[in-house]
């Protein structure tokens, strides 16, 4: 079953990590996978463009079925393999609503995170302005405080999901964002609750792939990422 699947992915990419975790959660080990280099622009290669005209990763193929967006892949896997592995969409109306809410808020989190840590990567040198970067940092600081509040509620057990927390699509969608922040040495106390989920076998499997980022030093923008990130302050 998994042998009919192919995943093209890039190191250091939370969207790619989402798909890897979802595959592990659904017990779909043994799929074909290939690590591509963002630094070498391999995500714009013919191999990728033939499957994903946007030239983005992850790129996923199951037989003749192509699904490229990471959220779409996660929903596709849950839909196609409902009875296999772990159930990732809860039955409870309240828990399901919260799952969808947090998943799609995660997209806003990721957008604001990228606007800071990859500012020098995305914005040409002649178009960079300190004031613009500072606005991005302020927006990210506000967003991080919002998520701190969400996770604090999880730690305090004020949501129905908490005491016997079962991993859902929301956890898969957002875990990589928290882990990326922590690897940039930015950490809130209540994030320990989120990172407890990395004890799951699916997260350990995914995280072994992350080590390849350190081995291959894939991100040419890493130095600017660190410089931009270090000036983030939380009041």
GROMACS .gro file of C-alpha atoms in nm:
model
  235
    1UNK     CA    1   0.000   0.000   0.000
    2UNK     CA    2   0.261   0.256   0.109
    3UNK     CA    3   0.492   0.136  -0.168
    4UNK     CA    4   0.258   0.308  -0.415
    5UNK     CA    5   0.325   0.642  -0.243
    6UNK     CA    6   0.601   0.891  -0.319
    7UNK     CA    7   0.691   1.198  -0.113
    8UNK     CA    8   0.930   1.467  -0.233
    9UNK     CA    9   1.027   1.686   0.062
   10UNK     CA   10   1.273   1.949   0.182
   11UNK     CA   11   1.464   1.972   0.509
   12UNK     CA   12   1.354   2.229   0.766
   13UNK     CA   13   1.001   2.251   0.626
   14UNK     CA   14   0.707   2.223   0.871
   15UNK     CA   15   0.465   2.147   0.583
   16UNK     CA   16   0.683   1.848   0.487
   17UNK     CA   17   0.700   1.737   0.851
   18UNK     CA   18   0.318   1.742   0.866
   19UNK     CA   19   0.291   1.489   0.587
   20UNK     CA   20   0.564   1.268   0.736
   21UNK     CA   21   0.389   1.262   1.073
   22UNK     CA   22   0.051   1.188   0.913
   23UNK     CA   23   0.198   0.896   0.716
   24UNK     CA   24   0.348   0.752   1.034
   25UNK     CA   25   0.026   0.802   1.231
   26UNK     CA   26  -0.163   0.607   0.966
   27UNK     CA   27   0.097   0.327   0.976
   28UNK     CA   28   0.200   0.392   0.616
   29UNK     CA   29   0.569   0.318   0.658
   30UNK     CA   30   0.779   0.214   0.362
   31UNK     CA   31   0.666   0.486   0.123
   32UNK     CA   32   0.911   0.619  -0.134
   33UNK     CA   33   1.069   0.947  -0.028
   34UNK     CA   34   1.333   1.179  -0.166
   35UNK     CA   35   1.502   1.471   0.009
   36UNK     CA   36   1.548   1.776  -0.215
   37UNK     CA   37   1.756   2.086  -0.149
   38UNK     CA   38   1.589   2.427  -0.128
   39UNK     CA   39   1.934   2.586  -0.136
   40UNK     CA   40   2.004   2.424  -0.474
   41UNK     CA   41   1.654   2.515  -0.597
   42UNK     CA   42   1.572   2.149  -0.651
   43UNK     CA   43   1.208   2.222  -0.565
   44UNK     CA   44   1.194   2.408  -0.898
   45UNK     CA   45   1.334   2.110  -1.091
   46UNK     CA   46   1.145   1.935  -1.370
   47UNK     CA   47   1.097   1.637  -1.139
   48UNK     CA   48   0.888   1.851  -0.905
   49UNK     CA   49   0.722   2.075  -1.164
   50UNK     CA   50   0.591   1.773  -1.353
   51UNK     CA   51   0.391   1.684  -1.041
   52UNK     CA   52   0.345   2.025  -0.881
   53UNK     CA   53   0.341   2.323  -1.122
   54UNK     CA   54   0.388   2.560  -0.826
   55UNK     CA   55   0.731   2.415  -0.761
   56UNK     CA   56   0.663   2.369  -0.391
   57UNK     CA   57   0.730   2.098  -0.136
   58UNK     CA   58   0.592   1.867  -0.015
   59UNK     CA   59   0.485   1.694  -0.333
   60UNK     CA   60   0.290   1.374  -0.278
   61UNK     CA   61   0.172   1.105  -0.515
   62UNK     CA   62  -0.036   0.796  -0.438
   63UNK     CA   63  -0.056   0.578  -0.745
   64UNK     CA   64  -0.185   0.816  -1.010
   65UNK     CA   65  -0.336   1.052  -0.752
   66UNK     CA   66  -0.142   1.372  -0.685
   67UNK     CA   67  -0.195   1.578  -0.370
   68UNK     CA   68   0.048   1.862  -0.307
   69UNK     CA   69  -0.074   2.089  -0.026
   70UNK     CA   70   0.033   1.955   0.315
   71UNK     CA   71  -0.311   2.006   0.473
   72UNK     CA   72  -0.472   1.837   0.175
   73UNK     CA   73  -0.238   1.538   0.208
   74UNK     CA   74  -0.322   1.504   0.579
   75UNK     CA   75  -0.697   1.507   0.511
   76UNK     CA   76  -0.655   1.273   0.213
   77UNK     CA   77  -0.468   1.015   0.420
   78UNK     CA   78  -0.727   1.026   0.698
   79UNK     CA   79  -1.009   0.991   0.445
   80UNK     CA   80  -0.851   0.704   0.251
   81UNK     CA   81  -0.719   0.511   0.552
   82UNK     CA   82  -0.978   0.575   0.823
   83UNK     CA   83  -0.954   0.227   0.973
   84UNK     CA   84  -0.575   0.216   0.966
   85UNK     CA   85  -0.343   0.357   1.227
   86UNK     CA   86  -0.461   0.636   1.455
   87UNK     CA   87  -0.783   0.830   1.408
   88UNK     CA   88  -0.694   1.196   1.350
   89UNK     CA   89  -1.035   1.364   1.333
   90UNK     CA   90  -1.238   1.342   1.658
   91UNK     CA   91  -1.609   1.254   1.662
   92UNK     CA   92  -1.705   1.512   1.922
   93UNK     CA   93  -1.857   1.827   1.770
   94UNK     CA   94  -1.670   2.052   2.013
   95UNK     CA   95  -1.334   1.881   1.965
   96UNK     CA   96  -1.372   1.867   1.590
   97UNK     CA   97  -1.455   2.239   1.573
   98UNK     CA   98  -1.151   2.319   1.788
   99UNK     CA   99  -0.932   2.099   1.568
  100UNK     CA  100  -1.033   2.281   1.250
  101UNK     CA  101  -0.998   2.621   1.417
  102UNK     CA  102  -0.645   2.554   1.541
  103UNK     CA  103  -0.539   2.395   1.212
  104UNK     CA  104  -0.626   2.697   1.006
  105UNK     CA  105  -0.499   2.941   1.266
  106UNK     CA  106  -0.173   2.751   1.225
  107UNK     CA  107  -0.150   2.887   0.870
  108UNK     CA  108  -0.154   3.242   1.008
  109UNK     CA  109   0.110   3.146   1.265
  110UNK     CA  110   0.332   3.003   0.990
  111UNK     CA  111   0.289   3.310   0.768
  112UNK     CA  112   0.392   3.547   1.047
  113UNK     CA  113   0.680   3.321   1.148
  114UNK     CA  114   0.815   3.315   0.794
  115UNK     CA  115   0.781   3.693   0.761
  116UNK     CA  116   1.044   3.729   1.034
  117UNK     CA  117   1.283   3.438   1.015
  118UNK     CA  118   1.304   3.436   0.634
  119UNK     CA  119   1.279   3.811   0.580
  120UNK     CA  120   1.626   3.841   0.426
  121UNK     CA  121   1.559   3.535   0.213
  122UNK     CA  122   1.229   3.653   0.063
  123UNK     CA  123   1.289   4.029   0.035
  124UNK     CA  124   1.555   4.154  -0.211
  125UNK     CA  125   1.832   4.351  -0.043
  126UNK     CA  126   1.736   4.682  -0.200
  127UNK     CA  127   1.376   4.648  -0.078
  128UNK     CA  128   1.450   4.566   0.285
  129UNK     CA  129   1.352   4.817   0.552
  130UNK     CA  130   1.413   4.792   0.925
  131UNK     CA  131   1.070   4.938   0.993
  132UNK     CA  132   0.903   4.662   0.788
  133UNK     CA  133   1.097   4.391   0.970
  134UNK     CA  134   1.005   4.548   1.305
  135UNK     CA  135   0.636   4.544   1.211
  136UNK     CA  136   0.669   4.177   1.120
  137UNK     CA  137   0.833   4.107   1.456
  138UNK     CA  138   0.557   4.287   1.644
  139UNK     CA  139   0.293   4.087   1.457
  140UNK     CA  140   0.475   3.763   1.534
  141UNK     CA  141   0.511   3.855   1.901
  142UNK     CA  142   0.134   3.910   1.923
  143UNK     CA  143   0.071   3.578   1.747
  144UNK     CA  144   0.306   3.388   1.980
  145UNK     CA  145   0.131   3.531   2.285
  146UNK     CA  146  -0.201   3.414   2.143
  147UNK     CA  147  -0.070   3.059   2.105
  148UNK     CA  148   0.083   3.075   2.450
  149UNK     CA  149  -0.268   3.136   2.580
  150UNK     CA  150  -0.406   2.840   2.386
  151UNK     CA  151  -0.139   2.605   2.516
  152UNK     CA  152  -0.172   2.737   2.870
  153UNK     CA  153  -0.535   2.626   2.861
  154UNK     CA  154  -0.424   2.283   2.745
  155UNK     CA  155  -0.179   2.262   3.037
  156UNK     CA  156  -0.449   2.368   3.282
  157UNK     CA  157  -0.696   2.115   3.144
  158UNK     CA  158  -0.965   2.370   3.058
  159UNK     CA  159  -1.053   2.214   2.721
  160UNK     CA  160  -1.221   1.880   2.673
  161UNK     CA  161  -0.921   1.754   2.472
  162UNK     CA  162  -0.667   1.793   2.744
  163UNK     CA  163  -0.647   1.535   3.022
  164UNK     CA  164  -0.664   1.242   2.782
  165UNK     CA  165  -0.530   1.424   2.482
  166UNK     CA  166  -0.554   1.234   2.156
  167UNK     CA  167  -0.348   1.359   1.866
  168UNK     CA  168  -0.555   1.519   1.591
  169UNK     CA  169  -0.488   1.686   1.260
  170UNK     CA  170  -0.437   2.012   1.454
  171UNK     CA  171  -0.143   1.865   1.644
  172UNK     CA  172   0.012   1.740   1.321
  173UNK     CA  173  -0.040   2.078   1.154
  174UNK     CA  174   0.115   2.285   1.433
  175UNK     CA  175   0.375   2.061   1.597
  176UNK     CA  176   0.645   2.149   1.347
  177UNK     CA  177   0.591   2.521   1.405
  178UNK     CA  178   0.654   2.487   1.779
  179UNK     CA  179   0.953   2.264   1.718
  180UNK     CA  180   1.101   2.509   1.468
  181UNK     CA  181   1.066   2.790   1.722
  182UNK     CA  182   1.231   2.582   1.991
  183UNK     CA  183   1.521   2.495   1.764
  184UNK     CA  184   1.570   2.869   1.722
  185UNK     CA  185   1.594   2.887   2.103
  186UNK     CA  186   1.256   3.050   2.153
  187UNK     CA  187   1.043   2.876   2.413
  188UNK     CA  188   0.742   2.939   2.637
  189UNK     CA  189   0.697   2.721   2.949
  190UNK     CA  190   0.360   2.585   2.836
  191UNK     CA  191   0.507   2.472   2.504
  192UNK     CA  192   0.633   2.170   2.693
  193UNK     CA  193   0.278   2.037   2.662
  194UNK     CA  194   0.290   2.066   2.284
  195UNK     CA  195   0.634   1.910   2.263
  196UNK     CA  196   0.525   1.614   2.476
  197UNK     CA  197   0.361   1.492   2.156
  198UNK     CA  198   0.706   1.435   2.007
  199UNK     CA  199   0.727   1.124   2.226
  200UNK     CA  200   0.491   0.960   1.979
  201UNK     CA  201   0.671   0.721   1.739
  202UNK     CA  202   0.547   0.925   1.442
  203UNK     CA  203   0.721   1.235   1.572
  204UNK     CA  204   1.045   1.056   1.647
  205UNK     CA  205   1.046   0.920   1.293
  206UNK     CA  206   0.986   1.265   1.150
  207UNK     CA  207   1.247   1.424   1.373
  208UNK     CA  208   1.516   1.185   1.257
  209UNK     CA  209   1.466   1.341   0.914
  210UNK     CA  210   1.520   1.687   1.064
  211UNK     CA  211   1.875   1.589   1.155
  212UNK     CA  212   1.947   1.590   0.784
  213UNK     CA  213   1.902   1.966   0.790
  214UNK     CA  214   2.195   1.984   1.030
  215UNK     CA  215   2.398   1.732   0.833
  216UNK     CA  216   2.347   1.890   0.492
  217UNK     CA  217   2.322   2.257   0.610
  218UNK     CA  218   2.051   2.291   0.347
  219UNK     CA  219   1.926   2.644   0.420
  220UNK     CA  220   2.156   2.905   0.278
  221UNK     CA  221   1.954   3.169   0.462
  222UNK     CA  222   2.021   3.014   0.804
  223UNK     CA  223   2.247   3.296   0.926
  224UNK     CA  224   1.989   3.566   0.849
  225UNK     CA  225   1.721   3.348   1.009
  226UNK     CA  226   1.917   3.344   1.334
  227UNK     CA  227   1.994   3.717   1.324
  228UNK     CA  228   1.632   3.812   1.264
  229UNK     CA  229   1.502   3.570   1.524
  230UNK     CA  230   1.736   3.669   1.806
  231UNK     CA  231   1.592   4.019   1.825
  232UNK     CA  232   1.241   3.895   1.901
  233UNK     CA  233   1.139   3.997   2.252
  234UNK     CA  234   0.833   3.909   2.455
  235UNK     CA  235   0.696   4.159   2.705
   0.00000   0.00000   0.00000
